[in-house]
Tab-separated table of C-alpha atoms and ligand atoms in Angstrom:
chain	number	residue	atom	x	y	z
A	153	MET	CA	3.743	-25.912	0.992
A	154	ARG	CA	4.535	-23.258	-1.600
A	155	VAL	CA	2.323	-20.165	-1.937
A	156	VAL	CA	2.469	-17.082	-4.170
A	157	GLU	CA	1.015	-13.784	-2.947
A	158	LEU	CA	0.104	-10.923	-5.308
A	159	ASP	CA	-0.590	-7.250	-4.554
A	160	VAL	CA	-2.148	-5.945	-7.752
A	161	GLY	CA	-1.852	-2.158	-7.532
A	162	ASN	CA	-2.600	0.634	-9.963
A	163	THR	CA	1.059	1.031	-10.980
A	164	ALA	CA	2.648	-2.374	-10.463
A	165	ILE	CA	2.033	-5.910	-9.262
A	166	LYS	CA	4.128	-6.779	-6.226
A	167	TRP	CA	4.613	-10.497	-5.556
A	168	ARG	CA	6.367	-12.881	-3.234
A	169	CYS	CA	6.743	-16.602	-2.926
A	170	ILE	CA	6.518	-18.382	0.429
A	171	GLN	CA	7.833	-21.909	0.980
A	172	ASN	CA	7.093	-23.576	4.324
A	173	GLY	CA	6.567	-20.209	5.959
A	174	GLN	CA	9.824	-18.729	4.582
A	175	HIS	CA	9.856	-15.866	2.063
A	176	VAL	CA	11.988	-17.303	-0.712
A	177	ALA	CA	11.508	-14.859	-3.624
A	178	LYS	CA	9.871	-11.538	-4.396
A	179	GLY	CA	9.563	-8.993	-7.164
A	180	ARG	CA	7.627	-6.342	-8.986
A	181	VAL	CA	5.944	-6.530	-12.385
A	182	GLU	CA	5.223	-3.296	-14.218
A	183	GLY	CA	3.181	-3.047	-17.388
A	184	ALA	CA	1.580	-6.075	-19.033
A	185	VAL	CA	0.164	-8.832	-16.847
A	186	ASP	CA	2.093	-11.268	-19.039
A	187	GLY	CA	5.132	-10.413	-16.911
A	188	LEU	CA	3.623	-12.677	-14.249
A	189	LYS	CA	4.473	-15.693	-16.404
A	190	ALA	CA	8.077	-15.394	-15.206
A	191	LEU	CA	7.137	-16.016	-11.551
A	192	PRO	CA	8.315	-19.225	-9.841
A	193	PHE	CA	4.923	-20.959	-9.994
A	194	ALA	CA	6.318	-24.516	-10.121
A	195	GLY	CA	4.977	-26.533	-7.192
A	196	VAL	CA	2.736	-23.697	-6.018
A	197	SER	CA	-0.446	-24.973	-4.351
A	198	ALA	CA	-2.199	-21.659	-3.722
A	199	VAL	CA	-2.151	-18.060	-4.941
A	200	ARG	CA	-3.460	-15.300	-2.673
A	201	ILE	CA	-4.501	-12.034	-4.323
A	202	ALA	CA	-5.071	-8.464	-3.149
A	203	SER	CA	-6.315	-6.416	-6.082
A	204	VAL	CA	-7.450	-2.811	-6.281
A	205	VAL	CA	-7.597	-2.642	-10.075
A	206	GLY	CA	-10.893	-4.413	-10.821
A	207	GLY	CA	-12.212	-4.648	-14.380
A	208	SER	CA	-10.268	-6.012	-17.304
A	209	ARG	CA	-6.810	-5.906	-15.691
A	210	GLU	CA	-8.019	-8.053	-12.806
A	211	LYS	CA	-9.612	-10.470	-15.303
A	212	GLU	CA	-6.293	-10.682	-17.157
A	213	VAL	CA	-4.555	-11.723	-13.926
A	214	THR	CA	-7.127	-14.398	-13.050
A	215	ALA	CA	-7.250	-15.642	-16.661
A	216	LEU	CA	-3.480	-16.094	-16.618
A	217	LEU	CA	-3.660	-18.049	-13.340
A	218	ASP	CA	-6.508	-20.174	-14.743
A	219	HIS	CA	-4.411	-20.822	-17.853
A	220	LEU	CA	-1.516	-21.967	-15.636
A	221	GLY	CA	-3.903	-24.263	-13.735
A	222	LEU	CA	-3.369	-22.445	-10.433
A	223	ASP	CA	-5.964	-22.101	-7.676
A	224	TYR	CA	-6.311	-18.610	-6.332
A	225	GLU	CA	-8.188	-16.766	-3.628
A	226	MET	CA	-9.037	-13.085	-3.807
A	227	ALA	CA	-9.154	-11.131	-0.544
A	228	THR	CA	-12.028	-8.704	0.079
A	229	SER	CA	-12.613	-6.079	2.744
A	230	GLN	CA	-14.750	-7.544	5.540
A	231	ALA	CA	-16.637	-6.089	8.508
A	232	GLU	CA	-14.142	-7.630	10.938
A	233	CYS	CA	-10.975	-9.727	10.928
A	234	VAL	CA	-8.212	-10.435	13.505
A	235	GLY	CA	-9.802	-7.849	15.794
A	236	VAL	CA	-9.914	-5.033	13.216
A	237	LYS	CA	-13.380	-3.573	12.587
A	238	ASN	CA	-14.071	-1.803	9.305
A	239	ALA	CA	-15.389	1.795	9.651
A	240	TYR	CA	-17.218	1.871	6.298
A	241	ALA	CA	-20.984	1.307	6.318
A	242	ASP	CA	-20.476	-0.452	2.975
A	243	VAL	CA	-17.464	-2.516	4.086
A	244	GLY	CA	-16.647	-3.887	0.630
A	245	LYS	CA	-16.008	-0.397	-0.709
A	246	LEU	CA	-12.899	0.052	1.438
A	247	GLY	CA	-9.840	-0.617	-0.731
A	248	VAL	CA	-8.648	-4.126	0.051
A	249	ASP	CA	-5.014	-2.942	0.179
A	250	ARG	CA	-5.955	-0.514	2.975
A	251	TRP	CA	-7.854	-3.264	4.791
A	252	LEU	CA	-5.007	-5.795	4.541
A	253	ALA	CA	-2.403	-3.245	5.642
A	254	MET	CA	-4.527	-2.480	8.711
A	255	LEU	CA	-4.884	-6.187	9.531
A	256	ALA	CA	-1.119	-6.627	9.320
A	257	ALA	CA	-0.343	-3.458	11.294
A	258	TYR	CA	-2.796	-4.211	14.102
A	259	THR	CA	-1.575	-7.810	14.316
A	260	LYS	CA	2.010	-6.575	14.675
A	261	SER	CA	1.290	-3.753	17.132
A	262	GLN	CA	-1.721	-5.054	19.114
A	263	SER	CA	-2.266	-1.376	19.848
A	264	ALA	CA	-3.570	1.772	18.196
A	265	CYS	CA	-1.911	2.355	14.845
A	266	ILE	CA	-1.758	4.714	11.889
A	267	VAL	CA	-1.191	3.035	8.534
A	268	ILE	CA	0.321	4.982	5.640
A	269	ASP	CA	0.541	3.533	2.123
A	270	ALA	CA	2.484	5.754	-0.281
A	271	GLY	CA	1.691	4.222	-3.658
A	272	THR	CA	-0.183	5.537	-6.673
A	273	ALA	CA	-2.498	7.025	-4.086
A	274	LEU	CA	-1.398	8.095	-0.611
A	275	THR	CA	-3.698	6.483	1.935
A	276	ILE	CA	-3.663	7.061	5.674
A	277	ASP	CA	-5.837	4.929	7.973
A	278	ILE	CA	-6.446	5.158	11.688
A	279	VAL	CA	-7.053	2.180	13.974
A	280	ASP	CA	-7.731	2.611	17.698
A	281	LYS	CA	-6.445	0.382	20.499
A	282	ASP	CA	-9.591	-1.780	20.333
A	283	GLY	CA	-9.020	-2.455	16.630
A	284	CYS	CA	-11.753	-0.122	15.412
A	285	HIS	CA	-10.918	1.535	12.113
A	286	ARG	CA	-11.654	5.197	12.791
A	287	GLY	CA	-11.465	6.339	9.179
A	288	GLY	CA	-8.802	7.464	6.776
A	289	TYR	CA	-7.721	9.614	3.867
A	290	ILE	CA	-7.099	9.066	0.159
A	291	LEU	CA	-4.890	11.571	-1.687
A	292	ALA	CA	-2.996	11.629	-4.955
A	293	GLY	CA	0.426	9.993	-4.532
A	294	ALA	CA	3.766	11.357	-5.730
A	295	SER	CA	3.577	10.248	-9.345
A	296	LEU	CA	-0.060	11.347	-9.703
A	297	VAL	CA	0.774	14.829	-8.429
A	298	LEU	CA	3.338	15.179	-11.240
A	299	LYS	CA	0.934	13.782	-13.833
A	300	VAL	CA	-1.859	16.181	-12.861
A	301	LEU	CA	0.457	19.215	-12.836
A	302	SER	CA	1.828	18.531	-16.290
A	303	GLU	CA	-1.576	17.670	-17.763
A	304	ALA	CA	-3.488	20.603	-16.267
A	305	THR	CA	-1.028	23.460	-16.803
A	306	GLY	CA	0.614	25.106	-19.771
A	307	LYS	CA	3.949	26.081	-18.262
A	308	VAL	CA	4.702	23.809	-15.348
A	309	ARG	CA	7.258	21.786	-17.292
A	310	PHE	CA	9.874	19.829	-15.397
A	311	GLY	CA	12.430	17.088	-15.656
A	312	SER	CA	13.244	14.238	-13.350
A	313	GLU	CA	14.182	14.763	-9.758
A	314	SER	CA	17.817	15.488	-8.881
A	315	ALA	CA	17.554	15.367	-5.074
A	316	LYS	CA	14.766	14.665	-2.621
A	317	ALA	CA	14.210	17.660	-0.352
A	318	LEU	CA	11.579	19.783	1.366
A	319	LEU	CA	13.366	23.138	0.848
A	320	PRO	CA	11.617	25.889	-1.119
A	321	GLY	CA	12.548	25.425	-4.786
A	322	LEU	CA	14.518	27.916	-6.912
A	323	SER	CA	13.532	26.491	-10.292
A	324	THR	CA	10.414	24.854	-11.732
A	325	ASP	CA	12.051	21.450	-11.300
A	326	GLU	CA	12.769	22.018	-7.624
A	327	CYS	CA	9.430	23.728	-6.928
A	328	VAL	CA	7.523	20.805	-8.416
A	329	HIS	CA	9.497	17.960	-6.882
A	330	ASN	CA	9.965	19.544	-3.455
A	331	GLY	CA	6.330	20.657	-3.579
A	332	LYS	CA	5.245	17.088	-4.239
A	333	TRP	CA	7.155	15.891	-1.145
A	334	ILE	CA	6.054	18.719	1.118
A	335	GLY	CA	2.466	17.990	0.114
A	336	LEU	CA	2.808	14.334	1.073
A	337	VAL	CA	4.797	14.981	4.268
A	338	GLY	CA	2.452	17.818	5.253
A	339	ALA	CA	-0.626	15.680	4.617
A	340	VAL	CA	0.752	12.863	6.739
A	341	ARG	CA	1.641	15.235	9.603
A	342	ALA	CA	-1.810	16.857	9.488
A	343	ALA	CA	-3.519	13.449	9.384
A	344	ILE	CA	-1.512	12.247	12.389
A	345	ASN	CA	-2.538	15.407	14.208
A	346	GLU	CA	-6.207	14.689	13.481
A	347	ALA	CA	-5.730	11.060	14.485
A	348	GLU	CA	-4.323	12.035	17.897
A	349	SER	CA	-7.591	13.743	18.800
A	350	ILE	CA	-9.371	10.449	18.061
A	351	ILE	CA	-7.000	7.725	19.305
A	352	GLY	CA	-4.757	9.635	21.710
A	353	CYS	CA	-0.984	9.866	21.707
A	354	HIS	CA	-0.054	6.210	22.084
A	355	TYR	CA	0.089	4.554	18.671
A	356	GLN	CA	2.521	2.961	16.262
A	357	VAL	CA	2.902	4.373	12.754
A	358	PHE	CA	3.364	1.821	9.934
A	359	ILE	CA	4.393	2.958	6.474
A	360	THR	CA	4.510	1.025	3.218
A	361	GLY	CA	4.270	1.560	-0.570
A	362	GLY	CA	6.722	2.419	-3.317
A	363	ASP	CA	7.383	5.883	-1.888
A	364	GLY	CA	7.094	4.825	1.753
A	365	MET	CA	10.784	4.778	2.573
A	366	VAL	CA	11.436	8.218	1.059
A	367	LEU	CA	8.428	9.680	2.840
A	368	ASN	CA	9.614	8.159	6.117
A	369	GLU	CA	13.059	9.725	5.646
A	370	LEU	CA	11.723	13.143	4.623
A	371	ALA	CA	9.268	13.276	7.535
A	372	GLY	CA	12.284	13.542	9.851
A	373	GLY	CA	12.298	13.686	13.689
A	374	ALA	CA	8.987	12.167	14.734
A	375	ALA	CA	9.198	9.657	11.906
A	376	ASN	CA	12.252	7.936	13.411
A	377	SER	CA	9.918	5.682	15.360
A	378	TRP	CA	7.781	4.769	12.342
A	379	CYS	CA	7.913	1.193	11.209
A	380	TYR	CA	8.629	0.877	7.477
A	381	CYS	CA	7.206	-2.452	6.297
A	382	GLU	CA	7.762	-3.048	2.608
A	383	ASP	CA	5.118	-5.749	2.289
A	384	LEU	CA	2.413	-4.681	4.727
A	385	VAL	CA	-0.380	-5.344	2.207
A	386	LEU	CA	0.901	-8.853	1.440
A	387	ASP	CA	1.332	-9.496	5.176
A	388	GLY	CA	-2.431	-9.059	5.571
A	389	LEU	CA	-3.324	-11.717	2.996
A	390	GLU	CA	-2.837	-14.800	5.134
A	391	PRO	CA	-4.943	-13.608	8.099
A	392	ALA	CA	-7.612	-12.281	5.718
A	393	LEU	CA	-7.904	-15.550	3.811
A	394	SER	CA	-7.347	-18.144	6.540
A	395	LYS	CA	-10.532	-20.012	7.368
A	396	ALA	CA	-11.591	-20.097	11.014
B	134	LIG	N1	10.872	-0.060	-8.967
B	134	LIG	C1	10.301	0.624	-7.981
B	134	LIG	N2	10.469	0.237	-6.726
B	134	LIG	C2	9.897	0.913	-5.730
B	134	LIG	N3	9.147	1.997	-5.911
B	134	LIG	C3	8.921	2.425	-7.117
B	134	LIG	C4	9.485	1.760	-8.214
B	134	LIG	N4	9.073	2.405	-9.310
B	134	LIG	C5	8.282	3.406	-8.892
B	134	LIG	N5	8.212	3.447	-7.586
B	134	LIG	C6	7.467	4.429	-6.784
B	134	LIG	O1	6.344	3.803	-6.229
B	134	LIG	C7	5.185	4.585	-6.386
B	134	LIG	C8	4.064	3.634	-6.698
B	134	LIG	O2	3.826	2.952	-5.536
B	134	LIG	P1	3.676	1.373	-5.364
B	134	LIG	O3	4.888	0.691	-5.802
B	134	LIG	O4	3.234	1.157	-3.963
B	134	LIG	O5	2.651	1.038	-6.402
B	134	LIG	P2	1.300	0.707	-6.925
B	134	LIG	O6	1.427	-0.495	-7.739
B	134	LIG	O7	0.816	1.914	-7.558
B	134	LIG	O8	0.430	0.346	-5.722
B	134	LIG	P3	-0.973	0.829	-5.394
B	134	LIG	O9	-1.733	1.028	-6.621
B	134	LIG	O10	-1.442	-0.289	-4.542
B	134	LIG	O11	-0.790	2.078	-4.654
B	134	LIG	C9	5.479	5.578	-7.482
B	134	LIG	O12	5.089	6.866	-7.081
B	134	LIG	C10	6.992	5.541	-7.657
B	134	LIG	O13	7.612	6.719	-7.207
B	135	LIG	C1	-7.221	4.234	-2.725
B	135	LIG	C2	-6.574	3.044	-3.431
B	135	LIG	C3	-6.465	3.319	-4.928
B	135	LIG	C4	-5.160	2.876	-2.875
B	135	LIG	O1	-4.497	1.863	-3.530
B	135	LIG	C5	-7.370	1.738	-3.159
B	135	LIG	O2	-7.398	1.468	-1.804
B	135	LIG	C6	-8.778	1.828	-3.693
B	135	LIG	O3	-9.000	1.675	-4.859
B	135	LIG	N1	-9.767	2.067	-2.769
B	135	LIG	C7	-11.175	2.102	-3.079
B	135	LIG	C8	-11.843	3.292	-2.450
B	135	LIG	C9	-11.766	3.321	-0.943
B	135	LIG	O4	-10.874	2.753	-0.318
B	135	LIG	O5	-12.657	3.971	-0.363
B	136	LIG	K1	-0.976	-0.011	-2.200
């Protein structure tokens, strides 16, 4: 059996192809949804989708799959799945990428976990040892921080990043880029601190997203034990969509 999984995010669509349980291809599509036409859809019997974009972009994705004659299933955030219990009163409002990443993390750890997704947004979610989601955080991610600074100021003008560091900057470029990272690293450290008062000190940290690896590296010391999982959101699709 051949399956394609899609993580439709606000910046890019991440995809992978699974054949008989093996991951055989993967990639990233930026910009127009038409880029999905290049995926290896031949022989695919099912498409699983995690989408946080909604609206017309989501319709473009499903219209393209319909056009290709492919059956698809769209994951949604539920009250409970694989032992994880959603903390939102309105469970469907929790971003499905956050939900799926928690399902995957809790399945892997079978213990308390903290799930960090460093994408367009930075999200941090807390799951206790019994699988109860104990809440989370949504912040602007690295690229959004830059966008907001350049749009909302007259003189914070900067180029691209030359090195990734947390040191105090000595130019606008360094101040902005290092500031962006210290904001993300600092937010994650503070969130973990808050989490410890809720779930205690025994937990596994999982990190994913386009900026996940950099954030893991910059967080230093304590972050050595974090588990970087490139496809945590996609990993949650199968448990979320498998019928009991
Ligand atoms: N080709 C790339 N590969 C990996 N990371 C990238 C790439 N291009 C940009 N990034 C980084 O990834 C971040 C976006 O995160 P991610 O790839 O998780 O995207 P996303 O599609 O926005 O997902 P989501 O909307 O679900 O957060 C950007 O801040 C950017 O720094
Ligand atoms: C926060 C993002 C954008 C992260 O991708 C996504 O999970 C989302 O659109 N969430 C909806 C709002 C919420 O999770 O409460
Ligand atoms: K994401």
